[in-house]
PDB file of C-alpha atoms in Angstrom:
ATOM      1  CA  MET A   7      83.194 118.352  77.419  1.00 41.00           C
ATOM      2  CA  THR A   8      86.421 120.756  77.271  1.00 45.00           C
ATOM      3  CA  THR A   9      88.872 120.706  80.312  1.00 47.00           C
ATOM      4  CA  MET A  10      88.448 123.857  82.165  1.00 51.00           C
ATOM      5  CA  SER A  11      90.778 124.567  84.578  1.00 48.00           C
ATOM      6  CA  ALA A  12      91.342 128.233  86.893  1.00 43.00           C
ATOM      7  CA  GLU A  13      94.244 128.455  88.840  1.00 41.00           C
ATOM      8  CA  ARG A  14      94.629 130.945  92.381  1.00 41.00           C
ATOM      9  CA  THR A  15      97.690 131.665  94.691  1.00 41.00           C
ATOM     10  CA  ALA A  16      96.989 132.872  98.166  1.00 39.00           C
ATOM     11  CA  LEU A  17      99.190 133.647 101.250  1.00 35.00           C
ATOM     12  CA  ARG A  18      98.635 131.969 104.555  1.00 40.00           C
ATOM     13  CA  SER A  19      96.496 134.366 106.329  1.00 37.00           C
ATOM     14  CA  PRO A  20      93.093 134.060 108.296  1.00 33.00           C
ATOM     15  CA  SER A  21      91.136 134.513 105.391  1.00 51.00           C
ATOM     16  CA  THR A  22      92.991 132.174 103.607  1.00 72.00           C
ATOM     17  CA  VAL A  23      90.871 128.939 104.119  1.00 79.00           C
ATOM     18  CA  ALA A  24      87.813 131.575 103.049  1.00 81.00           C
ATOM     19  CA  GLY A  25      89.318 132.878 100.194  1.00 82.00           C
ATOM     20  CA  ALA A  26      89.964 129.373  99.035  1.00 84.00           C
ATOM     21  CA  ARG A  27      86.523 128.162  99.456  1.00 87.00           C
ATOM     22  CA  GLN A  28      85.759 131.294  97.843  1.00 88.00           C
ATOM     23  CA  ALA A  29      87.881 130.914  94.700  1.00 86.00           C
ATOM     24  CA  ALA A  30      86.402 127.003  94.809  1.00 88.00           C
ATOM     25  CA  ARG A  31      82.974 128.157  94.708  1.00 89.00           C
ATOM     26  CA  ALA A  32      83.279 130.770  91.842  1.00 87.00           C
ATOM     27  CA  PHE A  33      85.356 128.333  89.821  1.00 87.00           C
ATOM     28  CA  LEU A  34      82.120 125.896  90.156  1.00 88.00           C
ATOM     29  CA  GLU A  35      79.616 128.441  89.485  1.00 86.00           C
ATOM     30  CA  ALA A  36      81.676 129.782  86.303  1.00 85.00           C
ATOM     31  CA  LEU A  37      81.048 126.135  84.669  1.00 82.00           C
ATOM     32  CA  GLY A  38      77.252 126.695  84.222  1.00 78.00           C
ATOM     33  CA  GLN A  39      74.645 124.784  85.016  1.00 71.00           C
ATOM     34  CA  PRO A  40      73.793 121.717  85.090  1.00 67.00           C
ATOM     35  CA  ALA A  41      77.564 120.790  85.183  1.00 74.00           C
ATOM     36  CA  ILE A  42      77.741 119.640  89.224  1.00 83.00           C
ATOM     37  CA  GLY A  43      75.495 119.045  91.448  1.00 87.00           C
ATOM     38  CA  ARG A  44      75.111 121.360  94.929  1.00 89.00           C
ATOM     39  CA  GLU A  45      76.253 117.858  96.879  1.00 92.00           C
ATOM     40  CA  GLN A  46      79.355 117.510  94.544  1.00 92.00           C
ATOM     41  CA  ALA A  47      80.098 121.556  94.793  1.00 92.00           C
ATOM     42  CA  ASP A  48      79.740 120.939  98.798  1.00 94.00           C
ATOM     43  CA  THR A  49      82.218 118.265  98.351  1.00 96.00           C
ATOM     44  CA  VAL A  50      84.673 120.047  96.108  1.00 94.00           C
ATOM     45  CA  VAL A  51      85.069 123.088  98.549  1.00 94.00           C
ATOM     46  CA  LEU A  52      85.220 120.639 101.549  1.00 93.00           C
ATOM     47  CA  VAL A  53      88.539 119.091 100.066  1.00 95.00           C
ATOM     48  CA  VAL A  54      89.329 122.070  99.328  1.00 91.00           C
ATOM     49  CA  SER A  55      88.901 123.956 102.399  1.00 88.00           C
ATOM     50  CA  GLU A  56      90.884 120.618 104.180  1.00 88.00           C
ATOM     51  CA  LEU A  57      93.775 120.799 101.671  1.00 88.00           C
ATOM     52  CA  ALA A  58      94.145 124.860 101.986  1.00 84.00           C
ATOM     53  CA  LEU A  59      93.840 124.618 106.067  1.00 77.00           C
ATOM     54  CA  ARG A  60      96.730 121.986 106.366  1.00 70.00           C
ATOM     55  CA  HIS A  61      98.898 123.139 103.993  1.00 57.00           C
ATOM     56  CA  GLY A  62     102.027 125.356 105.432  1.00 49.00           C
ATOM     57  CA  GLY A  63     104.909 126.676 104.728  1.00 46.00           C
ATOM     58  CA  GLY A  64     103.783 130.147 103.539  1.00 54.00           C
ATOM     59  CA  ALA A  65     102.205 130.447 100.052  1.00 71.00           C
ATOM     60  CA  TYR A  66     100.204 127.479  98.320  1.00 79.00           C
ATOM     61  CA  THR A  67      98.555 127.378  95.089  1.00 84.00           C
ATOM     62  CA  LEU A  68      95.179 126.436  94.653  1.00 87.00           C
ATOM     63  CA  ARG A  69      94.505 124.639  91.192  1.00 88.00           C
ATOM     64  CA  LEU A  70      91.487 123.248  90.238  1.00 90.00           C
ATOM     65  CA  ALA A  71      90.452 121.636  86.688  1.00 90.00           C
ATOM     66  CA  VAL A  72      86.836 119.944  85.674  1.00 87.00           C
ATOM     67  CA  ARG A  73      86.929 116.977  83.416  1.00 84.00           C
ATOM     68  CA  PRO A  74      84.181 114.875  81.745  1.00 83.00           C
ATOM     69  CA  GLY A  75      83.471 112.978  85.383  1.00 86.00           C
ATOM     70  CA  THR A  76      85.551 114.467  87.681  1.00 90.00           C
ATOM     71  CA  ILE A  77      86.755 117.451  89.173  1.00 92.00           C
ATOM     72  CA  GLU A  78      90.525 117.257  90.278  1.00 93.00           C
ATOM     73  CA  VAL A  79      91.597 119.546  93.519  1.00 93.00           C
ATOM     74  CA  ALA A  80      95.293 120.129  93.962  1.00 91.00           C
ATOM     75  CA  VAL A  81      97.303 121.823  96.228  1.00 88.00           C
ATOM     76  CA  GLU A  82     101.346 122.792  95.790  1.00 87.00           C
ATOM     77  CA  ASP A  83     102.738 124.127  99.078  1.00 84.00           C
ATOM     78  CA  PRO A  84     106.629 124.582  99.918  1.00 85.00           C
ATOM     79  CA  SER A  85     106.824 122.457 102.991  1.00 84.00           C
ATOM     80  CA  PRO A  86     108.321 118.711 102.557  1.00 86.00           C
ATOM     81  CA  ARG A  87     105.856 117.650 105.105  1.00 86.00           C
ATOM     82  CA  MET A  88     103.522 114.896 103.791  1.00 85.00           C
ATOM     83  CA  PRO A  89     100.427 114.268 105.104  1.00 86.00           C
ATOM     84  CA  ARG A  90      99.695 111.283 107.143  1.00 79.00           C
ATOM     85  CA  MET A  91      96.808 109.534 108.637  1.00 75.00           C
ATOM     86  CA  ARG A  92      96.656 109.645 112.198  1.00 80.00           C
ATOM     87  CA  ALA A  93      94.229 108.462 115.090  1.00 78.00           C
ATOM     88  CA  PRO A  94      91.494 111.244 115.073  1.00 74.00           C
ATOM     89  CA  ASP A  95      91.847 112.956 118.809  1.00 71.00           C
ATOM     90  CA  LEU A  96      88.321 113.261 120.163  1.00 74.00           C
ATOM     91  CA  VAL A  97      89.707 114.245 123.341  1.00 77.00           C
ATOM     92  CA  ASP A  98      92.193 117.186 123.022  1.00 77.00           C
ATOM     93  CA  GLY A  99      91.006 118.847 119.669  1.00 68.00           C
ATOM     94  CA  THR A 100      94.168 118.399 117.776  1.00 70.00           C
ATOM     95  CA  GLY A 101      92.636 117.071 114.644  1.00 72.00           C
ATOM     96  CA  GLY A 102      93.385 114.168 112.729  1.00 71.00           C
ATOM     97  CA  PHE A 103      89.981 113.755 111.022  1.00 76.00           C
ATOM     98  CA  GLY A 104      91.061 115.861 107.922  1.00 85.00           C
ATOM     99  CA  TRP A 105      93.325 113.640 105.760  1.00 89.00           C
ATOM    100  CA  HIS A 106      91.102 110.421 106.590  1.00 90.00           C
ATOM    101  CA  MET A 107      87.993 112.591 104.971  1.00 91.00           C
ATOM    102  CA  VAL A 108      89.991 113.663 101.855  1.00 95.00           C
ATOM    103  CA  ASN A 109      90.694 109.946 101.037  1.00 94.00           C
ATOM    104  CA  ASP A 110      87.221 108.828 101.368  1.00 95.00           C
ATOM    105  CA  LEU A 111      85.770 111.530  99.565  1.00 96.00           C
ATOM    106  CA  ALA A 112      87.880 111.573  96.795  1.00 97.00           C
ATOM    107  CA  LEU A 113      88.175 108.666  94.126  1.00 97.00           C
ATOM    108  CA  ALA A 114      91.895 108.930  94.560  1.00 97.00           C
ATOM    109  CA  THR A 115      94.638 111.132  96.064  1.00 97.00           C
ATOM    110  CA  VAL A 116      97.813 111.648  95.235  1.00 96.00           C
ATOM    111  CA  VAL A 117     100.924 113.299  96.957  1.00 95.00           C
ATOM    112  CA  THR A 118     103.920 114.333  94.603  1.00 95.00           C
ATOM    113  CA  PRO A 119     107.099 115.792  95.869  1.00 95.00           C
ATOM    114  CA  GLY A 120     108.194 118.919  94.190  1.00 91.00           C
ATOM    115  CA  PRO A 121     111.576 119.753  92.953  1.00 88.00           C
ATOM    116  CA  GLY A 122     112.392 122.009  95.410  1.00 84.00           C
ATOM    117  CA  GLY A 123     111.482 120.155  98.353  1.00 86.00           C
ATOM    118  CA  GLY A 124     107.639 120.495  98.283  1.00 89.00           C
ATOM    119  CA  LYS A 125     104.929 119.023  97.232  1.00 91.00           C
ATOM    120  CA  THR A 126     101.206 118.804  95.290  1.00 92.00           C
ATOM    121  CA  VAL A 127      98.787 117.095  97.137  1.00 93.00           C
ATOM    122  CA  ARG A 128      95.919 116.074  94.349  1.00 95.00           C
ATOM    123  CA  ALA A 129      92.465 114.930  95.037  1.00 96.00           C
ATOM    124  CA  LEU A 130      90.379 113.550  92.448  1.00 96.00           C
ATOM    125  CA  LEU A 131      86.622 114.050  93.190  1.00 96.00           C
ATOM    126  CA  SER A 132      83.436 112.710  91.368  1.00 91.00           C
ATOM    127  CA  ARG A 133      80.581 115.440  89.558  1.00 84.00           C
TER     128      ARG A 133
END
């Protein structure tokens, strides 16, 4: 199978996460059938949602690529804050679940600092 990829850039706004989910679904639908199962597609959209939601600093770039057996979700942003594991907050609702979830769903995650102080977070998911 040849590598397919798509790229989308969005500004942070109330619809940013929804736009990222929509871009991910459109990318997956463009692959045709039976390129990816429904459960795997939902996992990709969930990871895209979490990474788009948690990345700050203004604008971010979402990149999706499919390769034999895997789909890569990459989110690049200008924020120097690295993702970190923290204890989930079951009382005040301040989060702490997302990075755990992304790491549990992914075959691998990689955070690469960018040359200008930002970073790229990649999650490799099975197809």
